[in-house]
Coordinates of C-alpha atoms (C1' of nucleotides) in Angstrom, one line a residue:
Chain S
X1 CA -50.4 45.9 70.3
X2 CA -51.3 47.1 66.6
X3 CA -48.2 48.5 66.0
X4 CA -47.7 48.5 61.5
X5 CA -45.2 46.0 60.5
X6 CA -43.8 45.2 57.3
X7 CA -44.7 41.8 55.7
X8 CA -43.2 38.9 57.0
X9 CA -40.0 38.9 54.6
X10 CA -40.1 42.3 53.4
X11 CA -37.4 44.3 55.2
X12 CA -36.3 47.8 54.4
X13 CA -33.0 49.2 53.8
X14 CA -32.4 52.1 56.0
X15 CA -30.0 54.9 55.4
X16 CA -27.3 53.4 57.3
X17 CA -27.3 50.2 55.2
X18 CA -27.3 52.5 51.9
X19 CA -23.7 53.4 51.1
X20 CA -23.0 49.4 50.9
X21 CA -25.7 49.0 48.4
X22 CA -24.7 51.9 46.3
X23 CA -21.1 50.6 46.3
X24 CA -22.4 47.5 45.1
X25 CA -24.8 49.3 42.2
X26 CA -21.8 51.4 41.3
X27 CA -19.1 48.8 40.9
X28 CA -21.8 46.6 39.1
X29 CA -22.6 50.0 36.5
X30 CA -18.7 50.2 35.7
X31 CA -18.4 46.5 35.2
X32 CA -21.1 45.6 33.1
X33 CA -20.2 49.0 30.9
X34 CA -16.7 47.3 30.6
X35 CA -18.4 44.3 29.3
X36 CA -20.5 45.9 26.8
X37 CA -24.1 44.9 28.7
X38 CA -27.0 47.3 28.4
X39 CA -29.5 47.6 31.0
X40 CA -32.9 46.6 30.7
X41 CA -35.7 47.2 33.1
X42 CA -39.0 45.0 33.2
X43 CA -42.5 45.1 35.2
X44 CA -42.5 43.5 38.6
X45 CA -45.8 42.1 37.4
X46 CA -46.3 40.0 34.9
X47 CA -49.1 37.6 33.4
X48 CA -48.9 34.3 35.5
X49 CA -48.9 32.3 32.8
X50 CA -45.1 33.6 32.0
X51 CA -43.5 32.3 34.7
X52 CA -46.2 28.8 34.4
X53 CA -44.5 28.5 31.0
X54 CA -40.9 30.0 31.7
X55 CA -39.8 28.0 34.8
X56 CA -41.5 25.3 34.4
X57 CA -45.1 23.9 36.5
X58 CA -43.3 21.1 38.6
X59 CA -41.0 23.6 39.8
X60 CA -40.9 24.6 43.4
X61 CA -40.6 28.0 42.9
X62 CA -44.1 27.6 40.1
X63 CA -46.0 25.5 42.3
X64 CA -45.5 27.1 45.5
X65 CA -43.5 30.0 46.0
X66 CA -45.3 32.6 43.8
X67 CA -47.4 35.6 44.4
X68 CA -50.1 35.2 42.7
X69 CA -53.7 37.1 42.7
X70 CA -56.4 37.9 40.8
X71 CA -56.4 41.4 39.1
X72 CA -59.8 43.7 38.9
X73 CA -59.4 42.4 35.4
X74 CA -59.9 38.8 36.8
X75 CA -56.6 38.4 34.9
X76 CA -53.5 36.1 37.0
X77 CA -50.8 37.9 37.5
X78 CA -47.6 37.3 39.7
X79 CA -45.1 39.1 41.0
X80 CA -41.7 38.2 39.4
X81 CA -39.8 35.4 41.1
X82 CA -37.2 35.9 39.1
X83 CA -35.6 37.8 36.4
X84 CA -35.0 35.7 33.0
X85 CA -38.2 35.2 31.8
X86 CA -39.4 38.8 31.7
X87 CA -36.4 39.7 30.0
X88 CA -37.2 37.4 27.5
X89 CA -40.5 38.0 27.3
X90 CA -39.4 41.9 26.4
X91 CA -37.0 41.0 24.6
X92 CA -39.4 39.2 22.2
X93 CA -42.1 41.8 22.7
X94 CA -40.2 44.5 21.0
X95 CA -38.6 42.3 18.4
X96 CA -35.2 42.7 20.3
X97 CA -33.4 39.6 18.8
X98 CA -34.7 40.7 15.3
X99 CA -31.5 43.3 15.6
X100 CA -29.0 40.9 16.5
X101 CA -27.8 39.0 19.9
X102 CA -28.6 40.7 23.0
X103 CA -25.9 41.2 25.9
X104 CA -28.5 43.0 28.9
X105 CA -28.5 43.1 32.4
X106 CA -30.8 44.3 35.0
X107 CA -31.3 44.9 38.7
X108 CA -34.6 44.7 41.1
X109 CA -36.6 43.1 43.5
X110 CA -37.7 39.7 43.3
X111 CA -41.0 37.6 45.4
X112 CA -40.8 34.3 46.5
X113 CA -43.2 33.3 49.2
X114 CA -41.3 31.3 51.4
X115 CA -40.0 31.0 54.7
X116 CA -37.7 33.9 55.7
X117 CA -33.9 32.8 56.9
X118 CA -30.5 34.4 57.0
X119 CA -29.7 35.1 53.1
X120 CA -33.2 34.6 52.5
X121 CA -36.4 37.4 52.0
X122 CA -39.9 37.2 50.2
X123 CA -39.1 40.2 48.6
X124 CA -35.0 40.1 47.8
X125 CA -33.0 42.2 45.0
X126 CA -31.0 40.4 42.1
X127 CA -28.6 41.8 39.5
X128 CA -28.7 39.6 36.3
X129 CA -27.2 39.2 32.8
X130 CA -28.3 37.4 29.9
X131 CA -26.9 37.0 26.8
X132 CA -29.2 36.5 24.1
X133 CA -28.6 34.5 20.7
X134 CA -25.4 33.3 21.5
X135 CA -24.0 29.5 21.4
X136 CA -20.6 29.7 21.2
X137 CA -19.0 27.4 24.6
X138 CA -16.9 30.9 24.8
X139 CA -20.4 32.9 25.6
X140 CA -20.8 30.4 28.6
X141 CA -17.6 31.2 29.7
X142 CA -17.4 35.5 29.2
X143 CA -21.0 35.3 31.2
X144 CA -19.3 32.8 34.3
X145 CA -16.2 35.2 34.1
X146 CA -18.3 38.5 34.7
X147 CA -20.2 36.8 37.3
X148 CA -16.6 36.3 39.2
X149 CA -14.6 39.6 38.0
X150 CA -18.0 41.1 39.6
X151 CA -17.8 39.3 42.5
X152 CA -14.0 39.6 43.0
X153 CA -14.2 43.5 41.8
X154 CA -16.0 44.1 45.0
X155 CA -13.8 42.1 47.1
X156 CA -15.8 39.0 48.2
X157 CA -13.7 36.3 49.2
X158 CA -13.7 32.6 49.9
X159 CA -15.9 31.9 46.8
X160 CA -15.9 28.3 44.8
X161 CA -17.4 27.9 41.3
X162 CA -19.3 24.9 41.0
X163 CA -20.1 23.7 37.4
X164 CA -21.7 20.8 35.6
X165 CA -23.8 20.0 32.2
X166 CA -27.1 18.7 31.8
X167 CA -27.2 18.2 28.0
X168 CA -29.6 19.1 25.5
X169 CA -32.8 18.1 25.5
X170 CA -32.4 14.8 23.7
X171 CA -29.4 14.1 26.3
X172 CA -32.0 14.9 29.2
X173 CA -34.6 12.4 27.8
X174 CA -32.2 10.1 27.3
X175 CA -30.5 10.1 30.8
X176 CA -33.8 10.3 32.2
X177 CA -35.5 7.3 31.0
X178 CA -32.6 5.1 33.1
X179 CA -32.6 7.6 35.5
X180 CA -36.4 6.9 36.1
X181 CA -35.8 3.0 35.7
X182 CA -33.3 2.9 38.3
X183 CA -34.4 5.4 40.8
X184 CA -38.2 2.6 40.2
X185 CA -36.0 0.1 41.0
X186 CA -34.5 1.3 43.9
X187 CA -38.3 3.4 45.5
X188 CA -38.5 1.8 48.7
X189 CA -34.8 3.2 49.7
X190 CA -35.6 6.9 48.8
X191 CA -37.3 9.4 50.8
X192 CA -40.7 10.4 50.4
X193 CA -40.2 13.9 48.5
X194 CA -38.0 11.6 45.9
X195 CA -40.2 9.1 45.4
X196 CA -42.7 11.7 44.7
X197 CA -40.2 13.4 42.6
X198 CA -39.7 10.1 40.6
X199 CA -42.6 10.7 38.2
X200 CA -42.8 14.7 38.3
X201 CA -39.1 15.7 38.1
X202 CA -36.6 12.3 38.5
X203 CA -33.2 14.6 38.1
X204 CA -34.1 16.8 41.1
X205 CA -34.0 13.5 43.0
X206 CA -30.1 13.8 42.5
X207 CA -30.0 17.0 44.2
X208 CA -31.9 15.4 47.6
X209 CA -30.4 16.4 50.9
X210 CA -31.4 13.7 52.2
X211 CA -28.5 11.4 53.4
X212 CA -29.8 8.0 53.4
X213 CA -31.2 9.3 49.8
X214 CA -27.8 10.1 48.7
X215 CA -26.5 7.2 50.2
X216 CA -28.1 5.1 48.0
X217 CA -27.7 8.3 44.7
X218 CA -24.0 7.5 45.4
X219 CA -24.2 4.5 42.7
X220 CA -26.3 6.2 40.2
X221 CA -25.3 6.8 37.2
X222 CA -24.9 9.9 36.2
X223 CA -26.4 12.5 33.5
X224 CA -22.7 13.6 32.8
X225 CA -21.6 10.3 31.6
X226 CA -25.0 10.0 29.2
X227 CA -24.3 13.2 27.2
X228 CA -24.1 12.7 23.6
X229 CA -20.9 13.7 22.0
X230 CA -21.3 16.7 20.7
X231 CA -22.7 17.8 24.5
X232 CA -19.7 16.8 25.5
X233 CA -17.4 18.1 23.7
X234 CA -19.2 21.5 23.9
X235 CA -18.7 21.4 27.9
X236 CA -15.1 20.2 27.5
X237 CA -14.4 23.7 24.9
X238 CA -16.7 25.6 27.9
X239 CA -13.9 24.1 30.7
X240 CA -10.9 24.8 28.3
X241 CA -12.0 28.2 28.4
X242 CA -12.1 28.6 31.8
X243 CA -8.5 27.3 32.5
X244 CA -7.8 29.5 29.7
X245 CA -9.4 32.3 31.7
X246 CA -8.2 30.8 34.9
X247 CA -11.1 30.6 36.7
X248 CA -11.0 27.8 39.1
X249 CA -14.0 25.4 38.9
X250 CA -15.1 22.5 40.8
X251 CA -17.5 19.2 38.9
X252 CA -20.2 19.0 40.6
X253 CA -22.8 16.5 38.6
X254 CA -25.4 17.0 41.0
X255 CA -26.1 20.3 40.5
X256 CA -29.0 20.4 38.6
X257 CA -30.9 23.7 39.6
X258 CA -34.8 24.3 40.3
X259 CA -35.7 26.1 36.7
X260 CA -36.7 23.7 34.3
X261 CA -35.2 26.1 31.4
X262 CA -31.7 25.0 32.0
X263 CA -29.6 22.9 29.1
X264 CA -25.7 22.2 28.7
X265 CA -23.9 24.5 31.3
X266 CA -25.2 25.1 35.0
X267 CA -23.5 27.0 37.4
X268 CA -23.4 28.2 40.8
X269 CA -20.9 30.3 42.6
X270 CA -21.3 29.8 46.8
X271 CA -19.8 30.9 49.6
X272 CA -18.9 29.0 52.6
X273 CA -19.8 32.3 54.8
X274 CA -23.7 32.7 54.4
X275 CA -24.6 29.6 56.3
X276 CA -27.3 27.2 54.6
X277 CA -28.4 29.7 51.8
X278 CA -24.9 29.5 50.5
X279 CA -25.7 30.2 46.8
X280 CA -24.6 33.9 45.8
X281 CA -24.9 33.5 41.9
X282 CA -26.5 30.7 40.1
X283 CA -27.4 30.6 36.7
X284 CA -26.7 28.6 33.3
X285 CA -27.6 28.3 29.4
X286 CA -31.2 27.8 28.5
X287 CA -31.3 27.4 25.3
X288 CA -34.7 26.2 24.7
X289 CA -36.3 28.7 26.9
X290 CA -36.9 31.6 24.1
X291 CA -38.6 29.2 21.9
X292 CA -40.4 28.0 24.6
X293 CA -42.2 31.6 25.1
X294 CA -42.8 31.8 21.3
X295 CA -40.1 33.0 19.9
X296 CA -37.9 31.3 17.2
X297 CA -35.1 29.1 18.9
X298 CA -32.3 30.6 20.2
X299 CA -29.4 30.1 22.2
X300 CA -28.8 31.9 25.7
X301 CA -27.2 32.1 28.8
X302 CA -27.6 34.0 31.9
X303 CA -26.9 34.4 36.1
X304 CA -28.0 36.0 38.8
X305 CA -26.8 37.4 42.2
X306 CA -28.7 37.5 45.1
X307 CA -27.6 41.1 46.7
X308 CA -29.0 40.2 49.8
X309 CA -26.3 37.7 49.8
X310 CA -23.6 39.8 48.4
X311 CA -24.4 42.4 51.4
X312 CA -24.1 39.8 53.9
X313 CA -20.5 38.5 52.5
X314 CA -19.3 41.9 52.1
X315 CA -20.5 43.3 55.6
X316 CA -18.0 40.3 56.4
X317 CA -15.3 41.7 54.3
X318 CA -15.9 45.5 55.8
X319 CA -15.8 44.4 59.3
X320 CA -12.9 42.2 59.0
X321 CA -11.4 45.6 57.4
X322 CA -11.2 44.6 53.9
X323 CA -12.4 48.1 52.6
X324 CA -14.1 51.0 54.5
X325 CA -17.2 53.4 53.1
X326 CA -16.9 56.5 52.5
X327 CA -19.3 58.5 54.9
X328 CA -20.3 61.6 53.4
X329 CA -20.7 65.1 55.8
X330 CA -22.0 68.2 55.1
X331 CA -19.7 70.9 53.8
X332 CA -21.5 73.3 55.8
X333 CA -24.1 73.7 58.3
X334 CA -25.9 76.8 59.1
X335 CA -27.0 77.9 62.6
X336 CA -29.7 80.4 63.1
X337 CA -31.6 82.3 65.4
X338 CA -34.2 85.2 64.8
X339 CA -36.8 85.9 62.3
X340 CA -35.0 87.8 60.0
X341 CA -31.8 86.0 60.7
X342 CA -33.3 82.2 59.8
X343 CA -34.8 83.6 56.6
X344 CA -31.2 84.7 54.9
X345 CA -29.9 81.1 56.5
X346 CA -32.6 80.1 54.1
X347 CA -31.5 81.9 51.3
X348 CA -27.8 81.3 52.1
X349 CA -28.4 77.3 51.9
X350 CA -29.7 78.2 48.7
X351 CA -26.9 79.8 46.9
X352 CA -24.1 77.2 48.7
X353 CA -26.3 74.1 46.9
X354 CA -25.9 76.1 44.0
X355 CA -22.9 76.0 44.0
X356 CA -22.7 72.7 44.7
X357 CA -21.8 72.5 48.5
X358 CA -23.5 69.9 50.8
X359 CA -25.6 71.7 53.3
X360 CA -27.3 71.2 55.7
X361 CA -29.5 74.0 57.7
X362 CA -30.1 73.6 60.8
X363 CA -34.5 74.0 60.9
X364 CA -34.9 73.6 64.9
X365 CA -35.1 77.4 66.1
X366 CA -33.1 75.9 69.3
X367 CA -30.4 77.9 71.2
X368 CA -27.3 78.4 69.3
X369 CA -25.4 75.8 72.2
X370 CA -27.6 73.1 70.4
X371 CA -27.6 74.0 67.2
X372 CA -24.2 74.4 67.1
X373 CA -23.5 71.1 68.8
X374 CA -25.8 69.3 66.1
X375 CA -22.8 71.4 63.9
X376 CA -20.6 69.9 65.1
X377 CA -22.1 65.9 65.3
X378 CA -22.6 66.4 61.7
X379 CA -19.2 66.4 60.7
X380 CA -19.2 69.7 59.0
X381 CA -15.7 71.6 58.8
X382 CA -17.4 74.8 58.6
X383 CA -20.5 76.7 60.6
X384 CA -21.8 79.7 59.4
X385 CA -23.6 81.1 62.6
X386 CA -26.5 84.0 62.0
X387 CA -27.8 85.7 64.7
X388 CA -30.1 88.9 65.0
X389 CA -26.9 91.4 65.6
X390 CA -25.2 89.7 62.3
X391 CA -29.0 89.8 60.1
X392 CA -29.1 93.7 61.1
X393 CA -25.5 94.1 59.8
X394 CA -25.6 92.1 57.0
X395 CA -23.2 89.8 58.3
X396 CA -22.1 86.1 58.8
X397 CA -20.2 84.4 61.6
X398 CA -17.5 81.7 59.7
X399 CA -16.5 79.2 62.2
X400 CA -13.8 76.5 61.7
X401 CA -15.2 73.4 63.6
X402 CA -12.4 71.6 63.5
X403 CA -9.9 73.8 65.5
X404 CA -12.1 73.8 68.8
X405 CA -9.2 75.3 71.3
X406 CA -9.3 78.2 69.9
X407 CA -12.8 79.6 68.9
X408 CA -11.6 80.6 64.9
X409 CA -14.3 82.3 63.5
X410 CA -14.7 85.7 61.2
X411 CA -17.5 87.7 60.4
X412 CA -18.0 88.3 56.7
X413 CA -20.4 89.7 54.4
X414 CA -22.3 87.5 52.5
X415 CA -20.2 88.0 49.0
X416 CA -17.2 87.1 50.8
X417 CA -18.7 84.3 52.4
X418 CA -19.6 82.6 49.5
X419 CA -16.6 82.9 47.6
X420 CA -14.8 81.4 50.5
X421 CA -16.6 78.9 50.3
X422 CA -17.1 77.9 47.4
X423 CA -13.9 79.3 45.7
X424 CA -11.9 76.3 47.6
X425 CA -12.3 73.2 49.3
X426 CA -13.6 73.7 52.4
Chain E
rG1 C1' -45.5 23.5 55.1
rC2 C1' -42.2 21.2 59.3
rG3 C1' -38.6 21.7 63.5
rG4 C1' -35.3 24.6 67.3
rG5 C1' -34.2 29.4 69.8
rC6 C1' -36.0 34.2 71.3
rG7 C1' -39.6 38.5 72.3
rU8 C1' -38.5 44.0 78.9
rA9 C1' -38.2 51.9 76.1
rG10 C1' -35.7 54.2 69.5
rC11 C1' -31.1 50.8 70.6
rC12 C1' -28.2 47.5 74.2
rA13 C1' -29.8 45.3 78.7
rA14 C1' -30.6 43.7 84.4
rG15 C1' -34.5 41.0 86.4
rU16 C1' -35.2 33.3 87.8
rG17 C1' -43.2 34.3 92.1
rG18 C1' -43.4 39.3 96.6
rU19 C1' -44.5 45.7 97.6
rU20 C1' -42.6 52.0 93.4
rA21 C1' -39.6 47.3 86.5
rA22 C1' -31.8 48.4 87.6
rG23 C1' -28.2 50.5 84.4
rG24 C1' -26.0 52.2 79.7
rC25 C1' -26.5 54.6 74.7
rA26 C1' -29.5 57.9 72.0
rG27 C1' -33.1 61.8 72.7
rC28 C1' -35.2 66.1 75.4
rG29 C1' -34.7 70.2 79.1
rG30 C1' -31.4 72.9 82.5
rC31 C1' -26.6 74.5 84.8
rU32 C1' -24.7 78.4 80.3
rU33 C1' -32.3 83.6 77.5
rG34 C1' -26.5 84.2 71.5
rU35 C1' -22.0 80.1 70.4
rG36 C1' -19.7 73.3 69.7
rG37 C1' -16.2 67.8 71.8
rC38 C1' -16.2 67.4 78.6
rG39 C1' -18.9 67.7 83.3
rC40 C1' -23.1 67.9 86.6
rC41 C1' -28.6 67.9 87.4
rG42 C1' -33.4 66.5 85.7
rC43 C1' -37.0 64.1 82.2
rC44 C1' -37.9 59.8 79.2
rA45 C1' -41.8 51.7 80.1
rU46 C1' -49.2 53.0 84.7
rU47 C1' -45.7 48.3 82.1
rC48 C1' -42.5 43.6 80.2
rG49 C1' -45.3 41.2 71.8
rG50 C1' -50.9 40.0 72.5
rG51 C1' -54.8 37.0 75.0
rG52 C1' -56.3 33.6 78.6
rG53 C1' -55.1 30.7 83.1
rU54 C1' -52.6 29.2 88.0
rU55 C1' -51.7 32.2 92.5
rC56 C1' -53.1 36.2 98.2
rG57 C1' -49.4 38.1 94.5
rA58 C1' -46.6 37.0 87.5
rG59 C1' -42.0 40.4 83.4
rU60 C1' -41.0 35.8 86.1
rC61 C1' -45.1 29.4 86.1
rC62 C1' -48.9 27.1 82.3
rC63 C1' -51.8 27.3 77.7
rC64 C1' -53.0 29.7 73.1
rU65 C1' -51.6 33.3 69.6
rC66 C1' -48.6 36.8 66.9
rG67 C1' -43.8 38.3 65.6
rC68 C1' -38.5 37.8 65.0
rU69 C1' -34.6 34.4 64.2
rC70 C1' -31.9 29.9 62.8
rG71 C1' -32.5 25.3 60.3
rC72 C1' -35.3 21.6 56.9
rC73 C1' -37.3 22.0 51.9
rC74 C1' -35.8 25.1 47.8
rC75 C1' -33.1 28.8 45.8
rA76 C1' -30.4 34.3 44.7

RNA sequence: GCGGGCGUAGCCAAGUGGUUAAGGCAGCGGCUUGUGGCGCCGCCAUUCGGGGGUUCGAGUCCCCUCGCUCGCCCCA
């Protein structure tokens, strides 16, 4: 069977799935407006090298998860994995920061080559913030608390913010020279990915699933207790803001995250309804990051939501009748039957959109039982029928679909017709 | 990359080695050559993801393969 497939992880959104989507795109527009964000769009493609540089080579999502290929220009490019380091990259490019901080956000598709599960695609949509040039512990807070007035705005429920601080860089070195001496000391207990993790990336050790790796984690000490004072006392002004905010949060000084660009603040907001993908927003400062890609250094933080994710939790919260969708029917639907008759159906369509009526003509050339029972599927309160005997005359059947007893109809002229219908609501 | 489950029509789905592959929804046609929720009648899989094998005989058993799905890893 050759029947043409879509990629393995690349699923389309049908028009049934659409109103949930735009919902989401529509409460997202209003929200970020409120918070003074400006949207930015990037290329889906950009030089490999980015991303190489961006997230960071011993990452998983670098050293195996990227689409990568070799352009007629025998130049490497990938498909975005994810959204930060293009923004930066623009933002750079066009001499953004040279005006001031940036507050932007954006939306779009994202590629990871990995193995599809629930919550998780090859190609999957975020919606994103950063906020460039800023420092102060209050930016890290504004940026969690629009990640959660987002998420609560749209009526997801059951979510926990998880939070921890991984320093600056000098607090990373630090923690992970004994990190690295204890983990040596300890090899022959861990599991094979951490031991190999030992040399490339020691603090993603911490984050192992495995449990007889965490069994023996459970003593180790802990980057949070190596932070320098001033990193602490930053994350202590980031929690006091978020009692202040009251946003409940939950220490979690595992959570390190996969992007190498992170310092001070990580986050992730989960949901104990998506099964194993549980992350719905993760995201943290990075203050390093800008400099990193050749610009001057410069503080920043930033999230992202994985929409896929947000769909599935709100399906949950639509089914379970937390909010219903609007569905949208046409105002009118126009039934036809003869040459002449189907051409001023044409015309009529015409001068209702004008007006700004949704309309939809019925294109079949069936009998007028089935045209007229595809009027009424459609959800239309009104049918205007044309047949031969009305074309000759000039003339147009009005039908109210929703009395059905009692066949209501009129037959107008075309004038009056359209001032009926588009003088009041139908 | 590694494990588990599954694969019968556009969708849901019966079928567990024996002759023509139930049924429902949707769709199409008719009863009703020009007037809608209902009803009745008819049509809609030379074939069970694909290939090979076992057998007198396979959707049903075996092998391979592809796809979907859930999980591991990792992340949104």
């Amino acid at each position: 069977m050759e029947k043409l497939q879509s990629l393995r992880g690349m699923v389309d959104l049908l028009p049934e799935q659409m109103p949930l989507w735009q919902r989401i795109e529509a409460t997202v527009r209003s929200q970020f407006e409120c918070a003074a964000l400006r949207e930015i769009r990037t290329p889906l493609l950009e030089v490999t090298e980015l991303f190489a540089r961006g997230i960071g080579e011993a990452t998983d999502v670098v050293g195996k998860e990227m689409y990568t290929f070799l352009d007629r220009g025998e130049r490497s490019c990938t498909l975005r994995p994810e959204g930060t380091a293009s923004v930066v990259r623009a933002a750079l490019q066009h001499g953004l920061l040279g005006q001031g901080a940036q507050r932007l956000w954006y939306t779009g598709p994202m590629f990871r080559y990995e193995r599809p599960q629930a919550g998780r695609q090859r190609q999957f949509h975020q919606v994103g913030i950063e906020l460039l040039g800023f420092a102060d512990p209050r930016s890290d807070a504004e940026a969690i608390a629009i990640a959660w007035d987002l998420l609560r705005e749209l009526g997801v429920g059951g979510l926990a913010l998880e939070l921890n601080s991984l320093g600056d860089p000098a607090d990373r070195a630090a923690y992970r020279t004994t990190l690295v001496s204890w983990l040596q000391e300890r090899r022959d207990l861990l599991d094979g990915d951490s031991q190999e993790r030992i040399s490339t990336n020691p603090l993603r050790v911490l984050d192992s699933k495995n449990p007889d790796t965490q069994a023996v984690l459970a003593e180790a000490p802990l980057l949070i207790d190596s932070l320098s004072d001033a990193s602490r006392e930053r994350f202590e002004a980031v929690r006091r803001c978020l009692n202040a905010l009251d946003i409940p949060y939950q220490l979690n000084p595992r959570l390190v995250r996969g992007l190498d660009y992170y310092t001070h603040t990580a986050f992730e907001i989960t949901s104990s309804q998506l099964g194993a993908q549980a992350t719905v927003c993760g995201g943290g400062r990075y203050d390093g990051l800008i400099e990193q890609l050749g610009g001057a250094p410069t503080a920043a933080i930033g999230w992202a939501i994985g929409l896929e994710r947000l769909v599935l939790l709100l399906a949950q919260a639509q089914s379970a009748g937390g909010f219903t969708l609007p569905t949208r029917s046409p105002d009118v639907y126009l039934v036809s039957r003869g040459e002449q008759a189907e051409r001023q159906a044409l015309v009529l369509s015409r001068q209702l959109r004008q007006a700004g009526r949704m309309v939809e003509l019925d294109l079949t050339g069936a009998a007028f039982g089935k045209q007229l029972k595809r009027a009424d599927r459609s959800g239309a309160p009104w049918a205007v029928v044309i047949g031969e005997g009305e074309a000759e005359e000039g003339l147009v059947v009005l039908k109210d679909l929703r009395r059905r007893g009692d066949p209501a109809e009129e037959r107008l002229g075309a004038e009056e017709l359209l001032r009926r219908l588009t003088l009041q609501s139908p």
